[in-house]
Amino acid sequence: MKAFSSYQNPALAIDLVVFGYHEKTLSVLLLNRKEAPFKDQWTLPGAFLQMEESFLQTCSRILQTKLGMDNVYLEQLYSFDDPARDPRGRVISVTYYALVNPSKFQIVAGQMANDAQWFNVQETPALGFDHQDIFDKALQRLKAKILYFPVGFQLLDELFTMPELHELYECILGISIDRRNFRRKILDAEYIINTGAKREGSQNRHPDLYKFNKQLKQNNFQLNIS
Amino acid sequence: MKAFSSYQNPALAIDLVVFGYHEKTLSVLLLNRKEAPFKDQWTLPGAFLQMEESFLQTCSRILQTKLGMDNVYLEQLYSFDDPARDPRGRVISVTYYALVNPSKFQIVAGQMANDAQWFNVQETPALGFDHQDIFDKALQRLKAKILYFPVGFQLLDELFTMPELHELYECILGISIDRRNFRRKILDAEYIINTGAKREGSQNRHPDLYKFNKQLKQNNFQLNIS
DNA sequence: CTTTATTTGTGTCAAAATAACGCAAACGAA
DNA sequence: TTCGTTTGCGTTATTTTGACACAAATAAAG
């Protein structure tokens, strides 16, 4: 096979957009590079894929060794191919985004980075490589996704209050949402997920703390917020 | 840099799910492999990424040399990473799906394939590699996408009738949609795209043949079909 | 502890969007 | 022409959404 002898293959990197939510602020985790290229500039955490690794294993390795976290929500985002995106040579980047609860993790700077730090997504510094494009795409995806899939709670504690979830949505979407209509839509959506049926009136008393069942199939989640 | 010397990089392939619509049938283009692995089995068209190529250039090369088509709608789908997905060794596959009008193209079997053929998406043969997963994901994406983005007409002639578009949607989604409500929703959505305003009453006389403007930004397209 | 202010839970109602369907004009075949 | 079918246009009932009133619960202040 050509591809395994005469052809040279591009390097393949995994880059992560790690989102965290804390005190009404959506943040992204960035690393300050210790080495060229883009020395002393901020970039997304990443690593080269090893020959025997799956994408998710590389993700775990990045999260574990560089950041000391693991077992978080991960979703493949997009693959970036600009031949000039890395000055060292041809590097394809397969990207994922992660949703974590920052209060559960202690950031540790890895070998590659001087510093690891949370940045408010509204106030990110200039990013090296094409990481601004990656970050933009991730934020766009997250905004779209929380409207039709219950991923938002991944950024909160396992138990959360309705106002907490409400604030999270307002923060991520950057709009204000009527508190009472939001509540109704969330409960309706969750009810459909859990029972398959439509919620009529106030069929059930609700607790102070909510919890989304991550096991059940989570289709039919549609918030229709405008 | 490690990645450029001591590390070996996986091969990187581009695989395409080419959809075509003809006579009330949504089809996918498959190739019958001439060589091992999966000799004489059907697979998606694909090629290895060349060092200096962008993804889209590889897509064009596949479409041109193997199928004699070009200048079609292409969208990145997903990247597949199972270490065992190719028996020859580690191959990452970045996949795209394409929407073409089959009546405009003449299928030509390429060097790699004995035969290239359209298959009804409901009656696809067993596929080699992990191409069934790729195909499933593409069909799922297409079904979701036509509900919030005007891509369906890419499968039709530039000018098309409303019943043609209606049939296309019913066929892809596999459901029946009220003809009159569908018409209204399409016209509403197109009106918003073109003018930015909401359509009131029947503000405009409509021609027998329709045409979607591909230049304008196509947000706000939301069919809400259930 | 009370009293007061703020936050949160629940229900109502008008407006908007959607689904269901009637009807006539246009078209094609007999 | 006539008849059957397809296509375009509209109306109405139902559902969903957005805006908001009000009471219960919680937190803060005296």
Coordinates of C-alpha atoms (C1' of nucleotides) in Angstrom, one line a residue:
Chain A
M1 CA 0.0 0.0 0.0
K2 CA 1.3 3.4 -1.0
A3 CA 0.1 5.0 2.1
F4 CA 2.2 2.8 4.3
S5 CA 5.5 3.1 2.4
S6 CA 6.2 5.9 0.0
Y7 CA 3.8 8.4 1.3
Q8 CA 4.6 10.5 4.3
N9 CA 1.8 11.1 6.7
P10 CA 1.0 14.3 8.3
A11 CA 1.3 14.5 12.1
L12 CA -2.0 14.2 13.9
A13 CA -2.7 16.2 17.0
I14 CA -5.7 16.3 19.4
D15 CA -6.6 19.7 20.7
L16 CA -9.1 20.3 23.5
V17 CA -11.4 23.2 24.3
V18 CA -12.1 22.7 27.9
F19 CA -15.1 24.7 29.2
G20 CA -15.7 25.3 32.8
Y21 CA -18.5 27.2 34.6
H22 CA -18.0 28.9 37.9
E23 CA -19.7 31.9 39.6
K24 CA -21.8 32.9 36.6
T25 CA -18.9 32.8 34.2
L26 CA -18.1 30.4 31.4
S27 CA -14.4 29.9 31.1
V28 CA -12.0 28.1 28.8
L29 CA -8.8 26.5 29.9
L30 CA -5.6 27.8 28.2
L31 CA -1.9 26.9 28.5
N32 CA 1.0 29.2 28.3
R33 CA 3.5 27.6 26.0
K34 CA 7.0 27.0 27.3
E35 CA 8.5 26.1 23.9
A36 CA 8.5 27.4 20.4
P37 CA 6.5 27.9 18.3
F38 CA 4.3 30.4 20.0
K39 CA 6.5 30.4 23.1
D40 CA 4.9 32.4 25.9
Q41 CA 1.6 32.6 24.0
W42 CA -1.6 31.0 25.1
T43 CA -2.9 28.0 23.3
L44 CA -5.4 25.2 23.8
P45 CA -4.2 22.1 25.5
G46 CA -3.2 19.3 23.1
A47 CA -1.0 16.4 22.3
F48 CA 0.1 14.3 19.4
L49 CA -1.8 11.1 18.8
Q50 CA 0.2 8.1 19.5
M51 CA 0.1 5.2 17.1
E52 CA -1.9 2.9 19.3
E53 CA -4.2 5.4 20.9
S54 CA -7.8 6.2 20.2
F55 CA -8.8 9.8 20.1
L56 CA -10.5 9.6 23.5
Q57 CA -7.4 8.0 25.0
T58 CA -5.4 10.9 23.8
C59 CA -8.0 13.2 25.3
S60 CA -7.8 11.5 28.6
R61 CA -4.0 11.7 28.5
I62 CA -4.1 15.4 27.9
L63 CA -6.6 15.9 30.7
Q64 CA -4.9 13.7 33.1
T65 CA -1.2 14.5 32.8
K66 CA -1.5 18.2 32.0
L67 CA -4.6 19.1 34.0
G68 CA -5.2 16.3 36.5
M69 CA -8.7 15.8 35.4
D70 CA -10.5 12.9 33.9
N71 CA -13.9 11.4 33.4
V72 CA -15.5 14.4 31.9
Y73 CA -18.0 15.0 29.1
L74 CA -16.2 15.0 25.7
E75 CA -17.5 15.5 22.2
Q76 CA -15.7 15.5 19.0
L77 CA -15.8 19.0 17.4
Y78 CA -14.2 19.2 14.1
S79 CA -10.9 18.4 12.3
F80 CA -8.7 21.2 11.1
D81 CA -6.5 20.9 8.1
D82 CA -4.9 24.2 7.0
P83 CA -1.5 23.1 5.7
A84 CA 0.0 26.3 7.3
R85 CA -1.7 25.9 10.7
D86 CA 1.5 24.7 12.3
P87 CA 4.9 26.4 11.4
R88 CA 6.7 23.2 12.2
G89 CA 5.1 21.3 9.3
R90 CA 1.9 19.6 8.4
V91 CA -0.2 18.9 11.4
I92 CA -3.8 17.8 11.3
S93 CA -5.8 18.7 14.4
V94 CA -8.7 16.6 15.5
T95 CA -10.5 18.7 18.2
Y96 CA -12.8 17.8 21.0
Y97 CA -14.6 20.0 23.5
A98 CA -15.0 19.1 27.2
L99 CA -17.4 20.3 29.8
V100 CA -16.1 20.2 33.4
N101 CA -17.0 21.4 36.8
P102 CA -13.9 23.5 37.7
S103 CA -14.6 23.2 41.4
K104 CA -13.8 19.5 41.2
F105 CA -10.4 19.9 39.7
Q106 CA -7.1 21.4 40.6
I107 CA -5.3 22.9 37.6
V108 CA -1.7 21.8 37.3
A109 CA 0.7 23.2 34.7
G110 CA 2.3 20.4 32.7
Q111 CA 5.7 20.0 31.2
M112 CA 4.8 21.8 28.1
A113 CA 3.3 24.8 29.7
N114 CA 4.4 27.5 32.2
D115 CA 1.0 28.1 33.3
A116 CA -2.6 26.8 33.0
Q117 CA -5.4 29.2 33.6
W118 CA -9.1 29.7 33.2
F119 CA -10.2 32.6 31.0
N120 CA -13.6 34.1 30.8
V121 CA -14.7 33.2 27.3
Q122 CA -15.5 36.9 26.7
E123 CA -11.9 37.9 27.5
T124 CA -9.6 35.4 25.9
P125 CA -6.1 36.5 25.0
A126 CA -4.6 36.1 21.5
L127 CA -4.2 32.4 20.8
G128 CA -1.4 30.6 18.9
F129 CA -1.8 28.4 15.9
D130 CA -5.3 28.4 14.6
H131 CA -6.7 27.9 18.0
Q132 CA -8.9 31.0 17.8
D133 CA -10.8 29.2 15.0
I134 CA -11.1 26.1 17.1
F135 CA -12.3 28.0 20.2
D136 CA -14.9 29.9 18.1
K137 CA -16.2 26.7 16.7
A138 CA -16.4 25.1 20.1
L139 CA -18.4 28.0 21.6
Q140 CA -20.7 28.1 18.7
R141 CA -21.3 24.3 19.0
L142 CA -21.9 24.6 22.8
K143 CA -24.4 27.4 22.3
A144 CA -26.4 25.3 19.7
K145 CA -26.1 22.1 21.6
I146 CA -27.6 23.1 24.9
L147 CA -30.8 24.0 23.1
Y148 CA -31.5 20.5 21.9
F149 CA -29.5 18.2 24.2
P150 CA -29.1 18.3 27.9
V151 CA -25.4 18.9 28.2
G152 CA -25.5 22.0 30.3
F153 CA -25.7 20.3 33.6
Q154 CA -22.3 18.7 32.9
L155 CA -20.9 22.0 33.9
L156 CA -22.7 21.9 37.3
D157 CA -22.6 19.8 40.4
E158 CA -24.5 16.5 40.1
L159 CA -27.3 18.1 42.1
F160 CA -28.2 21.6 41.2
T161 CA -31.0 24.1 41.7
M162 CA -33.2 25.4 38.9
P163 CA -31.9 29.0 39.2
E164 CA -28.4 27.7 38.8
L165 CA -29.3 26.0 35.6
H166 CA -31.1 29.1 34.5
E167 CA -28.1 31.3 35.1
L168 CA -25.9 28.9 33.2
Y169 CA -28.1 29.1 30.2
E170 CA -28.3 32.9 30.3
C171 CA -24.6 33.0 30.6
I172 CA -23.7 30.7 27.8
L173 CA -26.3 32.0 25.4
G174 CA -25.7 35.6 26.4
I175 CA -29.4 36.4 26.5
S176 CA -31.9 36.8 29.3
I177 CA -34.5 34.1 29.5
D178 CA -37.8 34.3 31.4
R179 CA -37.2 32.4 34.6
R180 CA -40.6 30.8 34.8
N181 CA -40.9 29.8 31.1
F182 CA -37.4 28.4 31.3
R183 CA -38.3 26.3 34.3
R184 CA -41.4 24.9 32.5
K185 CA -39.4 24.0 29.4
I186 CA -36.7 22.2 31.3
L187 CA -39.2 20.2 33.4
D188 CA -41.2 19.4 30.2
A189 CA -38.1 18.3 28.4
E190 CA -36.9 16.2 31.3
Y191 CA -40.3 14.6 31.8
I192 CA -40.4 13.6 28.2
I193 CA -37.0 12.1 28.4
N194 CA -37.8 10.1 31.6
T195 CA -41.3 9.0 30.8
G196 CA -41.8 9.4 27.0
A197 CA -45.1 11.1 27.7
K198 CA -46.0 14.7 27.6
R199 CA -46.2 16.6 30.9
E200 CA -49.8 17.9 31.7
G201 CA -50.4 20.5 34.3
S202 CA -48.1 20.1 37.3
Q203 CA -48.1 16.4 37.5
N204 CA -45.3 16.1 39.9
R205 CA -43.9 17.9 42.9
H206 CA -40.4 19.1 42.4
P207 CA -37.5 18.9 44.7
D208 CA -35.2 21.8 45.5
L209 CA -32.3 20.0 43.9
Y210 CA -32.4 18.6 40.4
K211 CA -30.4 15.9 38.7
F212 CA -30.4 14.9 35.1
N213 CA -30.4 11.2 34.4
K214 CA -27.4 10.7 32.2
Q215 CA -28.2 7.1 31.5
L216 CA -31.5 7.4 29.7
K217 CA -31.6 8.2 26.0
Q218 CA -31.7 11.9 25.7
N219 CA -33.5 12.6 22.5
N220 CA -36.6 14.7 22.4
F221 CA -34.9 17.4 24.4
Q222 CA -35.8 20.6 22.7
L223 CA -35.9 23.9 24.5
N224 CA -37.0 26.3 21.7
I225 CA -35.6 29.3 23.4
S226 CA -35.3 32.4 21.3
Chain B
M1 CA 9.8 18.0 17.9
K2 CA 9.0 14.5 18.8
A3 CA 6.1 14.3 16.4
F4 CA 8.3 15.0 13.4
S5 CA 11.1 12.6 14.1
S6 CA 10.8 9.7 16.4
Y7 CA 7.0 9.3 16.3
Q8 CA 5.4 7.5 13.5
N9 CA 2.2 9.0 12.3
P10 CA -1.0 7.2 11.4
A11 CA -2.1 7.3 7.8
L12 CA -4.9 9.7 7.1
A13 CA -7.6 8.9 4.7
I14 CA -10.6 10.9 3.4
D15 CA -13.8 9.0 2.9
L16 CA -16.9 10.3 1.2
V17 CA -20.6 9.6 1.6
V18 CA -22.0 10.8 -1.7
F19 CA -25.8 11.2 -1.6
G20 CA -27.8 11.4 -4.8
Y21 CA -31.5 11.8 -5.3
H22 CA -33.3 10.5 -8.3
E23 CA -36.9 9.4 -9.0
K24 CA -38.1 9.5 -5.4
T25 CA -35.1 7.6 -4.1
L26 CA -32.2 8.7 -2.0
S27 CA -29.1 6.9 -3.0
V28 CA -25.5 6.6 -1.9
L29 CA -22.5 6.0 -4.2
L30 CA -20.5 2.9 -3.5
L31 CA -17.4 1.3 -5.0
N32 CA -16.6 -2.3 -5.5
R33 CA -13.0 -2.8 -4.4
K34 CA -10.5 -4.3 -6.8
E35 CA -7.8 -4.9 -4.2
A36 CA -7.4 -6.3 -0.8
P37 CA -8.5 -5.7 1.9
F38 CA -12.2 -6.2 1.4
K39 CA -11.6 -7.2 -2.2
D40 CA -14.9 -7.4 -4.1
Q41 CA -16.8 -5.8 -1.3
W42 CA -18.5 -2.5 -1.4
T43 CA -17.0 0.6 0.3
L44 CA -17.3 4.3 0.3
P45 CA -15.0 6.2 -2.1
G46 CA -11.9 7.5 -0.4
A47 CA -8.3 8.3 -0.8
F48 CA -5.2 9.0 1.4
L49 CA -4.5 12.6 2.2
Q50 CA -1.4 13.8 0.4
M51 CA 1.1 15.9 2.4
E52 CA 0.3 19.2 0.8
E53 CA -3.4 18.7 0.3
S54 CA -6.3 20.3 2.2
F55 CA -9.2 18.0 3.1
L56 CA -11.3 19.6 0.4
Q57 CA -8.7 19.2 -2.2
T58 CA -8.6 15.5 -1.4
C59 CA -12.4 15.4 -1.7
S60 CA -12.2 17.0 -5.1
R61 CA -9.6 14.6 -6.2
I62 CA -11.8 11.6 -5.2
L63 CA -14.8 13.1 -6.9
Q64 CA -12.9 14.0 -10.0
T65 CA -10.7 11.1 -10.7
K66 CA -12.9 8.3 -9.5
L67 CA -16.3 9.7 -10.2
G68 CA -15.9 12.5 -12.7
M69 CA -17.8 15.0 -10.6
D70 CA -16.8 18.2 -9.0
N71 CA -18.2 21.4 -7.6
V72 CA -20.7 19.8 -5.3
Y73 CA -21.9 20.5 -1.8
L74 CA -19.5 19.1 0.8
E75 CA -19.6 19.1 4.5
Q76 CA -17.2 17.6 7.0
L77 CA -18.9 14.8 8.9
Y78 CA -16.7 13.2 11.6
S79 CA -13.3 11.7 12.1
F80 CA -13.0 8.0 12.8
D81 CA -10.2 6.5 14.8
D82 CA -10.8 2.9 15.7
P83 CA -7.2 1.5 15.7
A84 CA -8.6 -1.7 14.1
R85 CA -10.7 -0.1 11.5
D86 CA -8.2 -0.9 8.7
P87 CA -6.5 -4.3 8.7
R88 CA -3.5 -2.8 7.0
G89 CA -2.5 -0.7 9.9
R90 CA -3.5 2.5 11.7
V91 CA -5.6 4.7 9.5
I92 CA -7.5 7.7 10.6
S93 CA -10.5 8.6 8.4
V94 CA -11.8 12.1 8.1
T95 CA -15.1 11.9 6.5
Y96 CA -17.3 14.3 4.4
Y97 CA -20.7 13.9 2.9
A98 CA -21.6 15.2 -0.5
L99 CA -24.9 16.1 -2.0
V100 CA -25.1 15.7 -5.8
N101 CA -27.7 15.6 -8.5
P102 CA -27.0 12.3 -10.2
S103 CA -28.5 13.3 -13.5
K104 CA -25.7 15.7 -14.0
F105 CA -22.9 13.2 -13.6
Q106 CA -21.7 10.1 -15.4
I107 CA -20.4 7.5 -13.0
V108 CA -17.0 6.2 -14.0
A109 CA -15.2 3.4 -12.2
G110 CA -11.8 4.4 -11.1
Q111 CA -8.5 2.5 -10.9
M112 CA -9.3 1.2 -7.5
A113 CA -12.7 -0.1 -8.2
N114 CA -14.3 -2.6 -10.5
D115 CA -17.6 -0.8 -10.3
A116 CA -19.2 2.3 -9.0
Q117 CA -22.9 2.2 -8.4
W118 CA -25.8 4.0 -6.7
F119 CA -27.6 2.2 -4.0
N120 CA -30.9 3.1 -2.5
V121 CA -30.0 4.1 1.1
Q122 CA -32.6 1.6 2.3
E123 CA -30.9 -1.3 0.5
T124 CA -27.2 -0.9 1.0
P125 CA -25.0 -4.0 0.8
A126 CA -22.6 -5.0 3.6
L127 CA -19.8 -2.5 3.7
G128 CA -16.1 -3.0 4.2
F129 CA -14.0 -1.3 6.9
D130 CA -16.2 0.7 9.3
H131 CA -18.0 2.3 6.5
Q132 CA -21.4 1.3 7.8
D133 CA -20.8 3.5 10.8
I134 CA -19.7 6.3 8.5
F135 CA -22.7 5.9 6.3
D136 CA -25.1 5.7 9.3
K137 CA -23.7 8.9 10.7
A138 CA -24.0 10.7 7.4
L139 CA -27.6 9.8 6.9
Q140 CA -28.4 10.8 10.5
R141 CA -26.7 14.2 9.8
L142 CA -28.5 14.7 6.6
K143 CA -31.9 14.1 8.2
A144 CA -31.2 16.5 10.9
K145 CA -29.6 19.1 8.7
I146 CA -32.4 19.6 6.2
L147 CA -34.7 20.6 9.0
Y148 CA -32.7 23.7 9.9
F149 CA -30.6 24.5 6.9
P150 CA -31.6 24.6 3.2
V151 CA -29.4 21.9 1.8
G152 CA -32.0 19.7 0.4
F153 CA -32.2 21.6 -2.9
Q154 CA -28.6 20.6 -3.6
L155 CA -29.9 17.3 -4.6
L156 CA -32.3 18.7 -7.2
D157 CA -31.9 20.7 -10.4
E158 CA -31.3 24.4 -9.9
L159 CA -34.9 25.0 -10.7
F160 CA -37.4 22.7 -9.1
T161 CA -41.1 22.5 -8.3
M162 CA -42.6 22.6 -4.9
P163 CA -43.9 19.0 -5.1
E164 CA -40.4 17.8 -6.0
L165 CA -39.0 19.4 -2.9
H166 CA -41.8 18.0 -0.9
E167 CA -41.2 14.5 -2.1
L168 CA -37.5 14.9 -1.4
Y169 CA -38.2 15.7 2.2
E170 CA -40.6 12.9 2.7
C171 CA -38.2 10.5 1.2
I172 CA -35.2 11.6 3.2
L173 CA -37.1 11.8 6.5
G174 CA -39.1 8.7 5.8
I175 CA -42.3 10.4 7.0
S176 CA -45.3 12.0 5.3
I177 CA -45.6 15.7 5.6
D178 CA -48.7 17.7 4.9
R179 CA -48.2 19.1 1.4
R180 CA -49.8 22.5 2.2
N181 CA -48.1 23.1 5.5
F182 CA -44.8 22.1 4.0
R183 CA -45.2 24.6 1.2
R184 CA -46.0 27.4 3.6
K185 CA -43.0 26.6 5.8
I186 CA -40.6 26.5 2.9
L187 CA -41.9 29.8 1.5
D188 CA -41.8 31.4 5.0
A189 CA -38.3 30.2 5.6
E190 CA -37.1 31.4 2.2
Y191 CA -38.8 34.7 2.6
I192 CA -37.0 35.3 5.9
I193 CA -33.7 34.3 4.3
N194 CA -34.2 36.7 1.4
T195 CA -35.7 39.7 3.1
G196 CA -35.0 39.3 6.8
A197 CA -38.7 40.0 7.4
K198 CA -41.6 37.7 8.3
R199 CA -44.0 36.8 5.5
E200 CA -47.5 38.0 6.1
G201 CA -50.5 36.6 4.2
S202 CA -49.5 35.8 0.6
Q203 CA -47.3 38.7 0.0
N204 CA -45.9 37.4 -3.3
R205 CA -47.0 35.5 -6.3
H206 CA -45.0 32.3 -6.7
P207 CA -43.6 30.8 -9.8
D208 CA -44.0 27.3 -10.9
L209 CA -40.3 26.7 -10.5
Y210 CA -38.3 27.7 -7.5
K211 CA -34.7 28.4 -6.9
F212 CA -32.9 28.8 -3.6
N213 CA -30.4 31.6 -3.4
K214 CA -27.2 29.9 -2.4
Q215 CA -25.3 33.2 -1.9
L216 CA -27.3 34.7 0.9
K217 CA -26.6 33.8 4.4
Q218 CA -28.9 31.0 5.3
N219 CA -29.5 31.2 8.9
N220 CA -33.0 31.4 10.3
F221 CA -34.0 28.5 8.2
Q222 CA -36.1 26.4 10.6
L223 CA -38.8 24.1 9.3
N224 CA -40.1 22.6 12.6
I225 CA -41.4 19.5 11.0
S226 CA -42.4 16.7 13.3
Chain C
dC1 C1' -37.8 36.2 67.1
dT2 C1' -40.6 39.4 64.3
dT3 C1' -40.7 42.2 60.2
dT4 C1' -39.2 43.2 55.6
dA5 C1' -37.1 42.4 51.2
dT6 C1' -35.7 39.1 47.9
dT7 C1' -35.9 34.8 45.7
dT8 C1' -38.3 30.9 44.0
dG9 C1' -42.4 27.9 42.7
dT10 C1' -46.9 27.7 40.4
dG11 C1' -50.8 29.2 37.5
dT12 C1' -53.1 32.2 34.1
dC13 C1' -53.9 34.4 29.8
dA14 C1' -53.1 36.5 25.3
dA15 C1' -50.4 36.0 21.2
dA16 C1' -48.1 33.2 18.0
dA17 C1' -47.1 29.0 15.6
dT18 C1' -48.6 24.7 14.1
dA19 C1' -51.6 20.9 12.3
dA20 C1' -55.7 19.6 10.0
dC21 C1' -58.3 20.2 6.3
dG22 C1' -61.7 22.6 2.6
dC23 C1' -61.9 24.4 -1.8
dA24 C1' -61.0 26.0 -6.3
dA25 C1' -57.8 26.5 -10.2
dA26 C1' -54.7 24.1 -13.3
dC27 C1' -53.4 20.1 -15.6
dG28 C1' -53.8 15.4 -18.1
dA29 C1' -56.1 11.7 -19.8
dA30 C1' -60.2 9.7 -21.9
Chain D
dT1 C1' -65.6 18.6 -23.3
dT2 C1' -65.6 15.8 -19.3
dC3 C1' -63.6 13.5 -15.5
dG4 C1' -60.0 12.5 -12.3
dT5 C1' -55.8 14.1 -10.3
dT6 C1' -52.5 17.4 -9.0
dT7 C1' -51.3 21.8 -7.3
dG8 C1' -51.9 26.4 -5.1
dC9 C1' -54.2 29.2 -1.6
dG10 C1' -56.8 29.9 2.4
dT11 C1' -59.4 29.0 7.0
dT12 C1' -60.0 27.1 11.5
dA13 C1' -59.0 24.5 15.7
dT14 C1' -55.3 23.1 18.6
dT15 C1' -50.9 23.5 20.6
dT16 C1' -47.1 26.1 22.0
dT17 C1' -44.9 30.1 23.5
dG18 C1' -44.1 34.6 25.8
dA19 C1' -45.5 37.8 29.3
dC20 C1' -46.8 38.4 33.7
dA21 C1' -49.6 38.0 38.5
dC22 C1' -49.3 36.0 42.8
dA23 C1' -48.2 33.2 46.7
dA24 C1' -44.8 30.4 49.2
dA25 C1' -40.2 30.0 50.8
dT26 C1' -36.0 31.9 51.9
dA27 C1' -32.8 35.4 53.5
dA28 C1' -31.8 39.8 55.6
dA29 C1' -32.6 43.4 58.9
dG30 C1' -34.2 45.4 63.1

